[in-house]
């Protein structure tokens, strides 16, 4: 089969490799219907040291189950499924507490052992916990927009939702979203779903912020740095934002976040931090009792509620996809997202 | 009157100064019945650069109102009152949201303008928001233990309570308290009040941890660093603690905290951080969706619920006081607390 690998910064290639096979009784093999490139894939795309063997890429898919191991009970060949971007048993103590990305037996795609999902086929470990069946949808006849929205439940929409949920977005709470990438726009949509009336989107790419407005943003702040902070403070009557969803992962975005968070408010991070140390002392978080939340989204915790919302058309998060490519063109998809010519690229094997 | 000033590290003096007077119609002047030295006073005691004019010290008191300004409506001369450690109007938007330490018109004691509370008399700005009357108690005849417990509602007990509250301590949640100072012990007591059954106290001063056990700690971990983390992980079956209350303020205590917090858990800080930057990236907080909360306790938000608990004997947080001195001996109180010969010193002017 064909699968995508990264060999270093700006070096993505599609290679012919052996088809994945069932290795454990709890595995499934899935034929990929749609995969995509994630904003988090751009971090290694910009900075990864050379890797002669290549790192398998991709952690989002919708697909059709081809084969299951002997212990798999919840899906069977032919089922149309979504794979949350991390695998998990969905039964361990942390899964039961709703933190499936910390599953005791789970892990991440994109390792030599599990492979990546920007491929024709994928081995899914712990299939009972890691695949969620979508009822009554035939991927061969479903509308493209429906497939796109279902694909976002693998990661991007529910990562935005995680940001909104952990930030406690809701009625009466002003939300500021830092970043107009696909996760940021998803966070806008999720915040609106959770009842926030005032949603400030910090971003300066007009076509993206326009989609943010359609998703529910009430204000757009294109400025960054101290000017961006001043603009949000102005919009909030000098008080700051109850909820700040940081959907970038770089230090300047975090600095924006603590600059605009209101006393007692919550910064909820869903951009993967590209830093380890950051200000959290009296001058940033502590003095104003600002809180910090977020992490890798436990998509599995949210997906069963989200699927019906997509199926009945209440939400249409698939609109974040603006380019579609074949699997052979995946390297160009990285390039387009890295250069911001594409917001989010769908890959059709 | 006599009042306490710090002139530099390890240089505390009691000076004769002019009595405070009403400056604003919203002021009150209070005769101090009991004050005390705070663990946070020890940070400048160890490191403050020389200050030729002296910095007025103290932010905790119980007392009797001597005089009120023309606009003060909620207290009158003769009332027995507690002063939360920050002053606030208790009416601004942040006060209404329960973050009184961020009051738009409030501030801190211990400045040349407002003076300190380790004194015979104190000017209390915004008295309607900053003094809470204790009904039916005559400080001249009340038991010492009752006065001690009421004094803890000025800061230390309710700071511990803030840590437990913001950490969401409660039934079914393991709590780890880092630090066996008076705030840490208060956090143990508050966590027990909030229903936590398993409370691990990290501290190595036997007489303090013994009081922690009386307050509700179920386990004591004297080790620090990696050994301390390993001990807490062992006690929690390798899972970590749902709630970690960091009641010290130094970096090693924060490192303990993120080392033992469980995926999805909360680190709640009530020790004033003596650092600005600290680890919060993938390897510390983000990867396991650990949350960070805490800050200067909005004592005013909690005090009205706490007073009846003290009056009816449900809680006895005043047990953290183990030494009492007269005002002239306040310098020795700092020394004793700094050398850990005293847990917390009460000052009787």
XYZ file of C-alpha atoms in Angstrom:
698
model
C 0.000 0.000 0.000
C 0.937 3.646 -0.152
C 1.641 5.530 3.061
C 3.045 8.926 4.004
C 6.364 9.401 5.786
C 8.361 12.395 6.929
C 12.126 12.167 6.514
C 12.955 15.584 7.950
C 11.856 19.195 7.793
C 9.967 19.870 4.552
C 10.628 16.323 3.361
C 7.392 14.362 3.140
C 7.162 11.359 0.785
C 4.555 8.783 -0.103
C 6.108 5.323 -0.132
C 5.074 1.823 -1.081
C 5.117 -0.354 2.008
C 3.691 -3.691 3.094
C -0.008 -3.707 3.972
C -0.651 -3.652 7.701
C -1.879 -6.890 9.233
C -3.647 -7.915 12.414
C -0.930 -8.295 15.055
C -3.000 -8.557 18.217
C -6.472 -10.032 18.725
C -7.643 -6.528 19.652
C -6.472 -4.982 16.344
C -8.485 -3.977 13.333
C -7.320 -3.080 9.844
C -9.221 -0.209 8.263
C -9.315 0.931 4.638
C -8.950 4.686 4.714
C -11.800 6.608 3.086
C -10.469 10.044 4.003
C -7.461 11.172 6.007
C -6.053 14.651 6.482
C -3.108 16.776 7.535
C -3.168 18.270 11.026
C -1.835 21.628 12.139
C 0.290 19.702 14.634
C 1.943 17.891 11.694
C 3.364 21.268 10.690
C 5.521 21.482 13.821
C 7.816 18.604 12.672
C 7.405 19.744 9.067
C 9.203 22.926 10.065
C 11.803 21.540 12.430
C 12.228 17.768 12.385
C 15.841 16.555 12.215
C 16.593 14.133 9.374
C 15.177 10.638 9.951
C 16.651 8.177 7.434
C 13.911 5.592 7.992
C 11.093 8.118 7.840
C 8.392 8.702 10.415
C 4.913 7.479 9.447
C 2.477 10.412 9.366
C -1.183 11.034 9.999
C -3.540 10.410 12.904
C -6.993 11.231 11.527
C -9.234 9.022 9.439
C -12.638 7.841 8.520
C -12.700 4.442 6.925
C -14.233 1.035 6.451
C -13.206 -1.908 8.585
C -11.469 -4.570 6.490
C -10.574 -7.132 9.117
C -10.733 -7.514 12.882
C -8.791 -9.577 15.404
C -10.405 -12.379 17.350
C -11.269 -10.351 20.447
C -12.827 -7.336 18.705
C -16.526 -7.117 19.517
C -17.782 -3.623 18.708
C -16.980 -3.332 14.994
C -16.874 -5.809 12.134
C -15.741 -5.816 8.512
C -17.747 -3.405 6.410
C -18.511 -0.975 9.249
C -17.962 2.689 8.524
C -15.906 4.131 11.368
C -14.091 7.144 12.747
C -10.736 6.731 14.499
C -10.007 9.231 17.266
C -6.480 10.550 16.857
C -5.119 8.527 19.767
C -5.850 4.869 20.431
C -7.150 3.708 23.790
C -8.928 0.781 25.395
C -11.667 3.116 26.671
C -11.976 0.968 29.783
C -8.974 1.840 31.990
C -9.264 4.118 34.991
C -8.187 7.238 33.085
C -10.493 6.453 30.177
C -13.361 6.089 32.638
C -12.420 9.486 34.050
C -12.664 10.977 30.547
C -8.956 11.386 29.850
C -8.633 8.798 27.094
C -5.452 10.391 25.759
C -3.813 9.202 28.973
C -5.093 5.628 28.567
C -2.868 3.183 30.424
C -2.728 0.949 27.350
C -3.170 3.541 24.627
C -0.823 5.594 22.549
C -0.250 7.712 19.467
C -0.204 6.949 15.790
C 2.870 7.801 13.789
C 5.342 5.393 15.330
C 7.074 2.513 13.578
C 4.893 0.128 15.602
C 1.487 1.563 14.802
C 2.122 3.452 11.572
C 0.345 6.559 10.396
C -3.123 7.148 9.024
C -2.213 9.146 5.887
C -2.194 5.850 4.069
C -4.402 3.457 2.149
C -4.755 1.073 5.065
C -4.206 1.428 8.790
C -3.793 -0.935 11.680
C -5.872 0.274 14.615
C -4.768 -1.101 17.993
C -7.402 -1.679 20.677
C -10.116 -1.417 18.061
C -12.997 -1.709 20.526
C -11.861 1.480 22.200
C -10.349 3.186 19.188
C -12.963 2.945 16.463
C -16.435 4.428 16.644
C -19.042 3.168 14.214
C -21.106 5.692 12.274
C -24.542 4.208 11.731
C -26.539 4.403 8.515
C -23.882 6.073 6.377
C -22.476 4.571 3.194
C -19.222 6.367 2.449
C -19.583 5.637 -1.267
C -22.802 7.593 -1.556
C -22.629 10.067 1.335
C -22.267 13.741 0.529
C -18.734 15.067 0.584
C -19.651 17.689 3.179
C -20.946 14.974 5.483
C -17.753 12.952 5.120
C -15.708 16.069 5.786
C -17.596 16.821 8.978
C -17.331 13.243 10.194
C -13.586 13.345 9.526
C -13.260 16.373 11.821
C -14.521 14.215 14.692
C -11.272 12.291 14.454
C -9.414 15.308 15.795
C -9.850 18.903 14.741
C -13.440 19.713 15.699
C -13.336 17.766 18.922
C -9.961 19.271 19.771
C -11.604 22.671 19.451
C -14.498 21.328 21.484
C -12.085 20.141 24.182
C -10.686 23.660 24.367
C -14.144 25.132 24.789
C -15.275 22.472 27.234
C -12.202 22.675 29.477
C -12.353 26.468 29.312
C -15.953 26.239 30.534
C -17.313 28.234 27.618
C -20.992 28.864 28.086
C -23.764 31.428 28.421
C -22.640 34.713 29.888
C -18.959 34.001 29.374
C -16.839 35.864 26.874
C -14.596 33.546 24.878
C -11.417 34.607 23.112
C -9.904 32.167 20.635
C -6.222 32.728 19.861
C -5.468 31.410 16.385
C -7.509 31.158 13.205
C -6.300 27.723 12.140
C -8.710 24.844 11.812
C -8.578 24.087 15.550
C -9.220 27.723 16.436
C -12.203 27.898 14.097
C -13.476 24.625 15.546
C -13.164 26.138 19.008
C -15.325 29.045 17.850
C -17.996 26.654 16.589
C -17.844 24.574 19.767
C -18.021 27.638 22.014
C -21.158 28.740 20.182
C -22.633 25.268 20.589
C -21.928 25.506 24.313
C -23.862 28.753 24.517
C -21.215 31.488 24.516
C -22.691 34.652 23.032
C -19.523 36.745 22.771
C -16.685 35.074 20.887
C -13.590 37.062 19.947
C -11.392 35.457 17.295
C -7.761 36.536 17.164
C -6.484 35.955 13.645
C -5.450 37.883 10.593
C -6.223 35.641 7.649
C -9.386 37.117 6.266
C -10.758 34.000 4.567
C -10.277 32.113 7.826
C -11.758 34.713 10.111
C -14.707 35.004 7.707
C -15.392 31.318 8.299
C -14.924 32.012 12.018
C -17.697 34.583 11.814
C -19.944 32.050 10.103
C -19.088 29.612 12.921
C -20.143 32.170 15.533
C -17.342 34.639 16.187
C -18.766 38.047 17.061
C -15.494 39.990 16.858
C -12.226 39.555 14.988
C -8.936 40.943 16.303
C -6.173 40.847 13.682
C -3.548 42.531 15.871
C -0.973 40.548 17.803
C 1.275 41.222 20.775
C 0.513 44.170 23.042
C -1.807 45.658 20.405
C -3.782 42.448 20.230
C -4.068 42.342 24.016
C -5.188 45.979 24.087
C -7.822 45.306 21.447
C -9.343 42.399 23.385
C -9.240 44.384 26.612
C -11.084 47.212 24.847
C -13.702 44.824 23.518
C -14.280 43.477 27.024
C -14.580 46.841 28.727
C -11.112 46.502 30.207
C -12.113 43.342 32.083
C -10.640 40.587 29.944
C -12.062 37.325 28.703
C -13.573 34.619 30.911
C -12.344 31.906 28.573
C -9.266 32.001 26.353
C -8.730 29.084 24.006
C -5.119 28.942 22.835
C -5.139 27.054 19.544
C -1.630 27.649 18.243
C 1.003 26.213 20.573
C 3.690 28.869 20.241
C 4.805 31.130 23.074
C 3.430 34.375 21.591
C -0.032 32.794 21.536
C 0.311 31.830 25.195
C 1.442 35.363 25.992
C -1.672 36.688 24.242
C -3.704 34.276 26.314
C -2.517 35.355 29.751
C -2.595 38.948 28.608
C -6.335 38.867 27.930
C -7.614 36.355 30.454
C -9.866 37.884 33.061
C -9.275 37.495 36.797
C -10.613 34.075 37.685
C -10.780 33.098 34.017
C -9.466 30.016 32.259
C -6.821 29.621 29.578
C -7.547 26.393 27.763
C -4.741 25.189 25.534
C -5.296 22.889 22.588
C -2.360 23.937 20.435
C 0.481 21.532 21.207
C 2.958 23.672 23.183
C 6.271 24.146 21.422
C 7.790 25.258 24.729
C 8.164 23.688 28.142
C 8.710 26.643 30.507
C 6.393 29.630 30.440
C 5.204 32.397 32.768
C 2.779 31.221 35.441
C 3.850 33.323 38.433
C 2.279 36.295 40.168
C 2.571 38.538 37.113
C 0.898 36.198 34.636
C -1.533 33.681 36.130
C -1.300 33.560 39.918
C -1.948 37.203 40.745
C -5.303 37.194 39.009
C -6.303 33.639 39.889
C -6.279 32.718 36.213
C -6.474 29.014 35.557
C -4.804 26.838 32.947
C -6.396 23.806 31.338
C -6.154 21.721 28.204
C -4.055 19.048 26.610
C -4.453 16.395 23.925
C -8.190 16.142 23.414
C -9.844 12.953 24.639
C -11.845 12.784 21.426
C -13.242 9.402 22.417
C -15.036 11.068 25.335
C -16.900 13.472 23.066
C -17.402 11.642 19.782
C -20.602 9.790 20.541
C -22.402 13.042 21.343
C -20.963 14.749 18.279
C -21.834 12.181 15.606
C -25.611 12.817 15.760
C -24.993 16.575 15.602
C -23.125 16.070 12.336
C -25.652 13.598 10.970
C -28.614 15.898 11.650
C -26.771 18.933 10.275
C -26.674 20.896 13.549
C -22.955 21.413 13.021
C -20.924 21.457 9.860
C -17.326 21.504 11.094
C -16.076 19.953 7.853
C -16.076 23.429 6.373
C -12.531 23.789 7.699
C -11.386 21.655 4.751
C -10.640 23.881 1.796
C -8.412 21.640 -0.307
C -8.602 17.959 -1.197
C -5.747 15.901 -2.635
C -5.023 12.314 -3.552
C -2.624 10.353 -1.402
C 0.235 10.863 -3.866
C -0.133 14.614 -3.417
C 0.148 14.552 0.365
C 3.582 16.257 0.287
C 1.997 19.188 -1.532
C -0.731 19.281 1.127
C 1.878 19.853 3.843
C 3.472 22.570 1.757
C 0.147 24.310 1.134
C -0.808 24.267 4.810
C 2.648 25.366 5.861
C 2.452 28.323 3.474
C -1.111 29.005 4.612
C -2.440 28.540 1.073
C -4.693 25.879 2.568
C -6.516 25.926 5.903
C -6.800 22.149 6.180
C -6.250 19.553 3.501
C -8.265 16.385 3.117
C -6.471 13.361 1.721
C -8.439 10.895 -0.413
C -6.431 7.690 -0.885
C 0.749 53.598 68.318
C 3.156 50.740 67.815
C 3.403 49.089 64.422
C 5.695 46.560 62.755
C 8.031 47.406 59.879
C 10.566 45.484 57.858
C 13.734 47.329 56.915
C 15.372 44.506 55.021
C 16.063 40.807 55.240
C 15.949 39.645 58.871
C 15.403 43.213 60.044
C 11.950 43.612 61.581
C 11.304 46.403 64.088
C 8.357 47.674 66.062
C 8.184 51.459 65.807
C 6.156 54.238 67.379
C 4.140 55.961 64.669
C 1.140 58.245 64.432
C -2.243 56.606 64.954
C -4.089 55.958 61.693
C -7.041 58.215 60.980
C -10.064 58.132 58.725
C -8.901 59.434 55.339
C -11.862 58.506 53.158
C -15.550 58.306 54.049
C -15.358 54.566 53.305
C -12.549 53.958 55.825
C -12.718 52.431 59.266
C -10.128 52.419 62.028
C -9.907 49.153 63.935
C -8.221 48.396 67.258
C -6.319 45.176 66.739
C -7.295 42.343 69.091
C -5.047 39.734 67.481
C -2.782 39.837 64.449
C -0.274 37.284 63.212
C 2.701 36.561 61.011
C 2.050 34.896 57.643
C 4.207 32.351 55.870
C 4.250 34.780 52.952
C 5.888 37.376 55.248
C 8.869 35.036 55.383
C 9.653 35.510 51.699
C 10.711 39.181 52.178
C 12.144 38.287 55.588
C 14.652 36.120 53.750
C 15.372 38.286 50.744
C 14.120 41.873 50.965
C 16.662 44.519 49.931
C 17.277 47.249 52.519
C 14.388 49.740 52.767
C 15.462 52.794 54.793
C 11.874 53.889 55.482
C 10.680 50.429 56.405
C 7.757 48.517 54.909
C 4.687 48.203 57.155
C 3.944 44.539 57.841
C 0.970 42.340 58.499
C -2.293 41.640 56.687
C -4.313 39.534 59.134
C -6.373 40.749 62.064
C -9.387 40.417 64.234
C -10.328 43.587 66.027
C -12.895 46.027 67.297
C -14.073 48.939 65.195
C -13.002 52.256 66.743
C -14.305 54.729 64.204
C -15.937 54.699 60.785
C -16.109 57.162 57.916
C -19.342 58.821 56.912
C -20.280 56.381 54.171
C -19.665 53.147 56.088
C -22.935 51.311 56.655
C -22.192 47.689 57.545
C -20.070 48.088 60.687
C -20.022 50.592 63.539
C -17.814 51.386 66.491
C -17.705 48.519 68.949
C -18.300 45.787 66.388
C -16.018 42.787 66.560
C -14.715 42.134 63.056
C -12.405 40.069 60.868
C -10.428 41.741 58.087
C -9.730 39.579 55.033
C -6.068 39.934 54.044
C -6.855 42.095 51.022
C -9.262 45.016 50.978
C -12.045 45.228 48.414
C -15.337 46.974 47.791
C -17.059 43.587 47.391
C -19.344 45.134 44.779
C -17.270 45.442 41.583
C -17.610 43.011 38.714
C -14.702 40.829 39.829
C -15.922 40.801 43.437
C -19.329 39.693 42.196
C -17.602 36.905 40.270
C -15.911 35.749 43.486
C -12.396 37.024 42.779
C -12.263 39.739 45.444
C -8.470 39.762 45.417
C -8.759 41.281 41.933
C -11.204 43.983 43.070
C -11.051 46.977 40.753
C -10.808 49.312 43.752
C -9.104 47.017 46.243
C -5.524 46.340 47.165
C -3.042 44.929 49.628
C -2.025 45.950 53.119
C 1.609 46.674 53.797
C 2.070 49.780 51.692
C 2.912 53.253 52.954
C -0.660 54.306 52.044
C -2.587 51.612 53.883
C -0.113 50.462 56.497
C 0.165 46.996 57.962
C -1.973 45.083 60.430
C 0.746 43.932 62.858
C -0.004 47.076 64.835
C -2.166 48.440 67.603
C -4.521 50.190 65.214
C -5.239 49.797 61.524
C -6.929 51.867 58.887
C -9.174 49.634 56.784
C -10.057 51.059 53.358
C -13.450 50.226 51.837
C -14.669 49.039 55.225
C -18.054 47.875 53.985
C -16.326 45.348 51.742
C -13.273 44.715 53.870
C -14.581 44.030 57.368
C -16.891 41.194 58.314
C -18.730 41.428 61.599
C -18.666 38.417 63.921
C -21.961 38.325 65.773
C -22.385 37.564 69.467
C -18.708 37.360 70.358
C -17.050 39.576 72.950
C -13.309 39.419 72.343
C -12.606 40.243 75.989
C -14.348 37.108 77.242
C -14.167 34.719 74.280
C -12.001 31.650 74.593
C -8.515 31.956 73.171
C -9.091 28.993 70.884
C -12.152 30.703 69.414
C -10.235 33.915 68.788
C -7.435 31.926 67.179
C -9.812 30.172 64.814
C -11.564 33.414 63.904
C -8.186 34.973 63.174
C -7.421 32.201 60.676
C -10.415 33.362 58.630
C -8.462 36.512 57.852
C -6.107 34.473 55.689
C -4.560 31.138 56.517
C -7.512 28.787 56.855
C -9.414 30.319 53.986
C -6.274 30.333 51.853
C -6.061 26.606 52.468
C -9.770 26.403 51.703
C -9.239 28.272 48.436
C -6.639 25.692 47.466
C -9.029 22.838 48.186
C -11.994 24.572 46.543
C -10.157 25.503 43.339
C -8.604 22.047 43.232
C -12.125 20.609 43.410
C -11.355 18.458 46.431
C -14.307 16.277 47.263
C -15.635 12.770 47.737
C -13.814 10.159 45.690
C -10.885 12.417 44.910
C -7.432 11.855 46.331
C -5.851 15.078 47.574
C -2.114 15.621 47.987
C -1.018 18.679 49.954
C 2.552 19.820 49.306
C 3.859 21.618 52.381
C 3.180 21.229 56.088
C 3.104 24.923 56.944
C -0.023 26.527 58.343
C -1.564 26.943 54.880
C -0.861 23.343 53.973
C -2.427 22.093 57.215
C -5.400 24.367 56.597
C -5.731 22.842 53.122
C -5.869 19.408 54.734
C -8.653 20.521 57.061
C -10.562 22.196 54.223
C -10.199 19.171 51.947
C -11.657 16.989 54.667
C -14.536 19.450 55.119
C -15.171 19.220 51.376
C -15.465 15.464 51.610
C -12.104 14.126 50.441
C -11.439 10.773 52.093
C -7.823 10.264 51.028
C -5.501 13.136 51.889
C -1.739 12.746 51.499
C 0.334 15.352 53.317
C 3.870 15.951 52.043
C 5.923 17.310 54.918
C 8.684 16.257 57.230
C 8.152 18.211 60.440
C 6.657 15.648 62.728
C 4.788 18.008 65.050
C 3.195 19.637 62.019
C 2.274 16.477 60.191
C 0.817 15.144 63.460
C -1.545 18.117 63.459
C -2.196 17.402 59.781
C -3.316 13.912 60.739
C -5.658 15.378 63.342
C -6.995 17.693 60.618
C -7.720 14.708 58.376
C -4.564 13.646 56.537
C -4.599 9.894 55.943
C -0.975 9.558 54.817
C 2.214 11.495 55.427
C 5.070 11.547 52.907
C 8.259 13.024 54.377
C 10.366 12.455 51.259
C 10.976 15.191 48.709
C 12.068 15.290 45.083
C 11.877 12.109 42.993
C 11.532 10.007 46.157
C 8.567 12.070 47.274
C 6.942 11.723 43.875
C 7.548 7.975 43.895
C 6.013 7.670 47.358
C 2.815 9.476 46.341
C 2.594 7.452 43.138
C 2.910 4.279 45.199
C 0.180 5.416 47.568
C -2.121 6.085 44.610
C -1.540 2.767 42.875
C 0.663 4.453 40.288
C -2.176 6.707 39.157
C -1.367 10.001 40.847
C -3.501 12.426 42.791
C -6.697 14.047 41.508
C -6.002 17.208 43.467
C -2.606 18.620 44.414
C -2.576 21.669 46.655
C 0.791 23.445 46.450
C 1.139 25.415 49.682
C 4.766 26.488 49.591
C 5.501 28.711 46.614
C 8.989 27.507 45.743
C 9.859 25.709 42.509
C 10.649 22.327 44.105
C 7.124 22.265 45.528
C 5.680 22.978 42.081
C 7.852 20.211 40.643
C 6.451 17.840 43.273
C 2.990 18.962 42.268
C 3.211 18.214 38.567
C 5.094 15.041 39.361
C 2.205 13.556 41.329
C -0.843 15.065 39.652
C -2.986 12.514 37.903
C -4.011 12.801 34.228
C -6.906 15.238 34.179
C -6.138 16.348 37.739
C -5.739 19.831 39.161
C -2.745 21.534 40.735
C -4.087 24.290 42.961
C -1.458 26.761 44.123
C -1.858 28.836 47.258
C 1.787 29.354 48.139
C 2.849 32.666 46.604
C 5.107 31.628 43.690
C 8.701 32.766 44.107
C 9.240 32.146 40.386
C 7.651 33.423 37.204
C 8.534 30.796 34.575
C 7.916 27.122 35.224
C 7.271 23.931 33.248
C 3.797 23.721 31.726
C 4.511 22.037 28.374
C 3.868 18.545 27.086
C 6.168 16.904 29.631
C 4.658 18.496 32.726
C 1.015 19.603 32.412
C -0.187 19.492 28.812
C 0.529 15.877 27.968
C -1.626 14.607 30.791
C -4.297 17.295 30.623
C -3.352 18.426 34.112
C -4.873 21.748 35.111
C -3.472 24.624 37.110
C -5.506 26.820 39.441
C -5.090 29.063 42.446
C -3.907 32.501 43.400
C -4.405 34.943 46.254
C -7.435 33.623 48.088
C -10.617 35.668 47.800
C -11.198 35.235 51.509
C -14.157 37.594 51.374
C -15.988 35.092 49.171
C -15.695 32.318 51.735
C -15.721 34.019 55.115
C -19.442 34.247 55.716
C -19.821 30.488 55.338
C -16.817 29.827 57.540
C -17.685 31.986 60.550
C -20.604 29.800 61.705
C -18.427 26.683 61.313
C -15.941 28.210 63.724
C -18.601 29.475 66.111
C -20.302 26.070 66.332
C -17.001 24.237 66.697
C -17.249 22.259 63.452
C -13.760 23.412 62.577
C -10.919 24.500 64.788
C -8.343 25.906 62.358
C -6.813 28.097 65.074
C -4.791 25.098 66.163
C -2.167 26.180 63.630
C -1.076 28.847 66.142
C 1.552 27.400 68.440
C 3.186 30.551 69.773
C 1.776 33.862 70.995
C 3.776 37.061 71.479
C 3.139 40.667 72.361
C 3.536 43.294 69.684
C 6.993 44.254 70.927
C 8.128 40.690 70.318
C 6.999 40.538 66.694
C 10.610 40.488 65.407
C 11.194 37.328 67.417
C 8.034 35.853 65.898
C 9.492 36.238 62.409
C 12.704 34.645 63.562
C 10.923 31.712 65.180
C 8.792 31.043 62.091
C 11.767 31.426 59.794
C 13.713 28.888 61.833
C 10.659 26.641 61.983
C 10.613 26.802 65.781
C 7.069 28.099 65.424
C 4.391 26.991 62.966
C 2.428 30.227 63.131
C 2.716 33.033 65.649
C -0.172 35.056 66.987
C 0.508 38.672 67.912
C -1.430 40.207 70.785
C -0.977 43.990 70.781
